[in-house]
Amino acid sequence: MTEETPGFEEKPDVPSGATPDDAAEAAAATPSANPAEEGPAAPAGDATAQIAGLTAQLDQARTALGERTADLQRLQAEYQNYRRRVERDRVTVKELAVASLLTELLPVLDDIGRAREHGELVGGFKSVAESLETVAAKLGLQQFGKEGEPFDPTIHEALMHSYAPDVTETTCVAILQPGYRIGERTIRPARVAVAEPQPGAAPAGQAAQGAQGAQEPKEEQQKSADEESGGPEEG
């Protein structure tokens, strides 16, 4: 068993022929046998500072993440608004194009209507006319305007005017050209002849009430005369 001589440190192996500088480097690379001779341990304050630094970095990362998330949400909202605007514009452009096309076809539809009124819509012309009307209806074209309906200046255009004793308000008495609309959009008002109540004439309801009121006194007078004479005379 080998005994260690106290007071002597183990020297690093230095090859023969080495210079003093090589010996110093070998001594520096050899760990010390006494732990007490090593440098002091890192103080607790350094660990606290490191934790504080990491916490600050984490807060900065969270702040940056929140900002990027808000930017992404704003971009997504702008994109959704853009899509809705593009879709609305696309529908509007389509409606305008269809309305422009059907407006050009209105004179043809008027001719078809006049031919139908005169009994000239027969044979192959009838088949073509009905096909055209079907296509126009599929595109959303609707015809309006009927005799006897109240006059509405927003959808009717009065071309003729007269007075009539049997109307109580301004009324469409003849449809000169039917009106057409697409959905809520009026592409041509109905061109009509209108009639108004005669000036100074009482409405029909009041006239009927007046006639009934005038008849009742006559009946009461006849009844009073019969009572005074002892009743109606028998044959």
XYZ file of C-alpha atoms in Angstrom:
235
model
C 0.000 0.000 0.000
C 1.445 3.317 -1.052
C 1.712 6.019 1.581
C 1.391 9.663 0.745
C 3.953 11.950 2.169
C 2.230 14.852 3.922
C 3.152 18.329 2.883
C 3.893 17.410 -0.702
C 1.547 17.916 -3.630
C 1.343 15.583 -6.526
C 3.239 17.073 -9.406
C 1.846 16.746 -12.885
C 3.710 14.528 -15.229
C 5.917 16.659 -17.391
C 7.657 14.971 -20.283
C 11.325 15.203 -20.412
C 12.652 18.037 -22.462
C 9.579 20.226 -21.797
C 10.057 23.899 -21.287
C 8.987 25.742 -18.119
C 6.019 27.226 -19.966
C 4.743 23.718 -20.762
C 5.116 22.763 -17.123
C 3.050 25.807 -16.062
C 0.263 24.952 -18.512
C 0.156 21.371 -17.215
C -0.064 22.603 -13.654
C -2.957 24.937 -14.564
C -4.838 22.099 -16.275
C -4.476 19.751 -13.269
C -7.470 20.145 -10.880
C -6.691 21.009 -7.319
C -7.092 18.240 -4.800
C -8.398 20.635 -2.176
C -11.895 21.961 -2.973
C -11.318 24.840 -0.620
C -8.744 26.211 -2.957
C -11.368 26.682 -5.789
C -13.175 30.011 -6.313
C -16.243 30.940 -4.232
C -19.781 29.786 -5.359
C -22.118 32.208 -7.208
C -24.127 34.331 -4.737
C -27.971 34.006 -4.490
C -28.436 37.567 -5.803
C -27.178 36.540 -9.223
C -29.845 33.801 -9.468
C -32.565 36.301 -8.520
C -31.337 38.706 -11.177
C -31.378 35.938 -13.767
C -34.981 35.028 -12.832
C -36.013 38.686 -13.041
C -34.406 38.968 -16.454
C -36.166 35.846 -17.726
C -39.483 37.123 -16.340
C -39.006 40.441 -18.165
C -38.249 38.607 -21.389
C -41.360 36.464 -20.923
C -43.493 39.573 -20.383
C -42.063 41.125 -23.531
C -42.828 37.948 -25.478
C -46.394 37.919 -24.164
C -46.862 41.593 -25.102
C -45.537 40.956 -28.600
C -47.821 37.929 -28.944
C -50.841 40.006 -27.894
C -49.976 42.704 -30.436
C -49.557 40.168 -33.239
C -52.844 38.485 -32.282
C -54.653 41.850 -32.384
C -53.111 42.588 -35.803
C -54.248 39.207 -37.087
C -57.785 39.730 -35.802
C -57.932 43.189 -37.403
C -56.709 41.814 -40.725
C -59.263 39.011 -40.557
C -62.095 41.505 -39.881
C -60.938 43.701 -42.784
C -60.855 40.666 -45.063
C -64.388 39.649 -44.083
C -65.624 43.198 -44.743
C -63.866 43.159 -48.102
C -65.528 39.864 -49.043
C -68.976 41.158 -48.079
C -68.415 44.373 -50.037
C -67.247 42.471 -53.111
C -70.253 40.137 -52.925
C -72.647 43.076 -52.539
C -71.068 44.855 -55.494
C -71.239 41.674 -57.564
C -74.968 41.283 -56.863
C -75.576 44.966 -57.653
C -73.716 44.751 -60.949
C -75.664 41.631 -61.878
C -79.005 43.287 -61.090
C -78.082 46.364 -63.132
C -77.046 44.213 -66.098
C -80.282 42.202 -65.975
C -82.363 45.376 -65.591
C -80.607 46.959 -68.585
C -81.260 43.884 -70.732
C -84.920 43.609 -69.763
C -85.454 47.339 -70.289
C -84.412 46.869 -73.909
C -86.944 44.007 -74.227
C -89.920 45.990 -72.898
C -91.030 47.274 -76.334
C -91.036 43.674 -77.602
C -93.155 42.605 -74.627
C -95.541 45.506 -75.340
C -95.936 44.300 -78.919
C -96.649 40.790 -77.669
C -99.294 42.140 -75.312
C -101.025 44.129 -78.051
C -100.956 41.110 -80.361
C -102.571 39.020 -77.631
C -105.321 41.618 -77.116
C -106.151 41.625 -80.846
C -106.084 37.843 -81.154
C -103.004 37.845 -83.371
C -100.848 35.738 -81.061
C -101.172 32.418 -82.896
C -99.008 29.701 -84.406
C -95.252 29.805 -84.101
C -95.296 33.459 -83.059
C -97.308 32.489 -79.980
C -94.771 29.826 -78.994
C -91.841 32.230 -79.374
C -93.652 34.986 -77.473
C -94.515 32.711 -74.559
C -90.912 31.424 -74.405
C -89.634 34.997 -74.268
C -92.074 35.887 -71.487
C -91.022 32.780 -69.545
C -87.334 33.708 -69.770
C -88.087 37.273 -68.668
C -90.047 35.957 -65.679
C -87.141 33.675 -64.691
C -84.870 36.719 -64.691
C -87.206 38.325 -62.140
C -89.323 40.557 -64.369
C -92.789 41.197 -62.913
C -95.679 43.004 -64.597
C -98.026 45.236 -62.601
C -100.909 47.617 -63.199
C -104.621 46.751 -63.149
C -107.797 48.677 -63.839
C -109.655 49.811 -60.745
C -106.664 50.034 -58.419
C -105.929 53.326 -56.615
C -103.519 55.664 -58.350
C -100.024 55.606 -56.803
C -97.635 58.203 -58.236
C -94.619 56.104 -57.197
C -95.553 53.269 -59.565
C -98.102 54.862 -61.945
C -97.686 57.498 -64.622
C -100.935 59.276 -65.493
C -101.237 60.019 -69.213
C -104.993 60.771 -69.294
C -107.255 62.421 -66.723
C -111.027 62.583 -66.336
C -113.829 62.784 -63.756
C -116.246 59.999 -62.887
C -119.246 59.936 -60.534
C -118.655 56.348 -59.416
C -115.165 56.755 -57.915
C -114.334 57.958 -54.425
C -110.616 58.522 -55.002
C -108.192 58.923 -57.885
C -108.430 55.564 -59.654
C -106.734 53.892 -62.595
C -109.564 53.340 -65.085
C -107.423 52.138 -68.022
C -103.943 50.619 -68.377
C -102.275 52.092 -71.437
C -98.956 50.314 -70.835
C -98.261 47.862 -68.024
C -95.484 48.584 -65.561
C -92.537 46.305 -64.869
C -90.338 45.756 -61.837
C -87.453 43.511 -60.795
C -87.753 42.740 -57.105
C -88.246 46.126 -55.437
C -86.735 48.052 -58.369
C -89.267 49.644 -60.754
C -87.803 49.723 -64.253
C -90.919 51.274 -65.832
C -94.034 52.725 -64.197
C -97.468 51.672 -65.394
C -98.860 54.254 -67.795
C -102.537 54.716 -67.021
C -105.641 56.827 -67.476
C -107.035 58.077 -64.188
C -110.416 59.336 -63.047
C -111.177 61.548 -60.056
C -114.460 62.176 -58.237
C -116.485 64.999 -59.731
C -115.922 68.322 -57.956
C -118.631 69.023 -55.371
C -120.087 65.522 -55.598
C -120.619 63.712 -52.297
C -118.964 60.359 -51.884
C -121.086 57.368 -52.811
C -121.458 56.261 -49.189
C -122.643 59.642 -48.014
C -125.062 59.904 -50.966
C -126.640 56.583 -50.074
C -127.008 57.618 -46.446
C -128.607 60.897 -47.560
C -131.124 59.099 -49.772
C -132.009 56.729 -46.932
C -132.415 59.653 -44.548
C -134.712 61.430 -46.992
C -136.883 58.328 -47.379
C -137.367 57.810 -43.636
C -139.238 61.121 -43.027
C -141.648 60.280 -45.855
C -142.453 56.939 -44.232
C -142.958 58.608 -40.850
C -145.294 61.214 -42.412
C -147.381 58.471 -44.091
C -147.585 56.555 -40.799
C -148.774 59.668 -38.936
C -151.443 60.360 -41.577
C -152.718 56.777 -41.319
C -152.991 57.013 -37.546
C -154.977 60.250 -37.728
C -157.423 58.826 -40.254
C -157.932 55.647 -38.263
C -155.695 53.485 -40.345
C -155.195 52.891 -44.024
C -158.311 52.732 -46.158
C -159.383 49.268 -47.191
C -160.100 48.539 -50.848
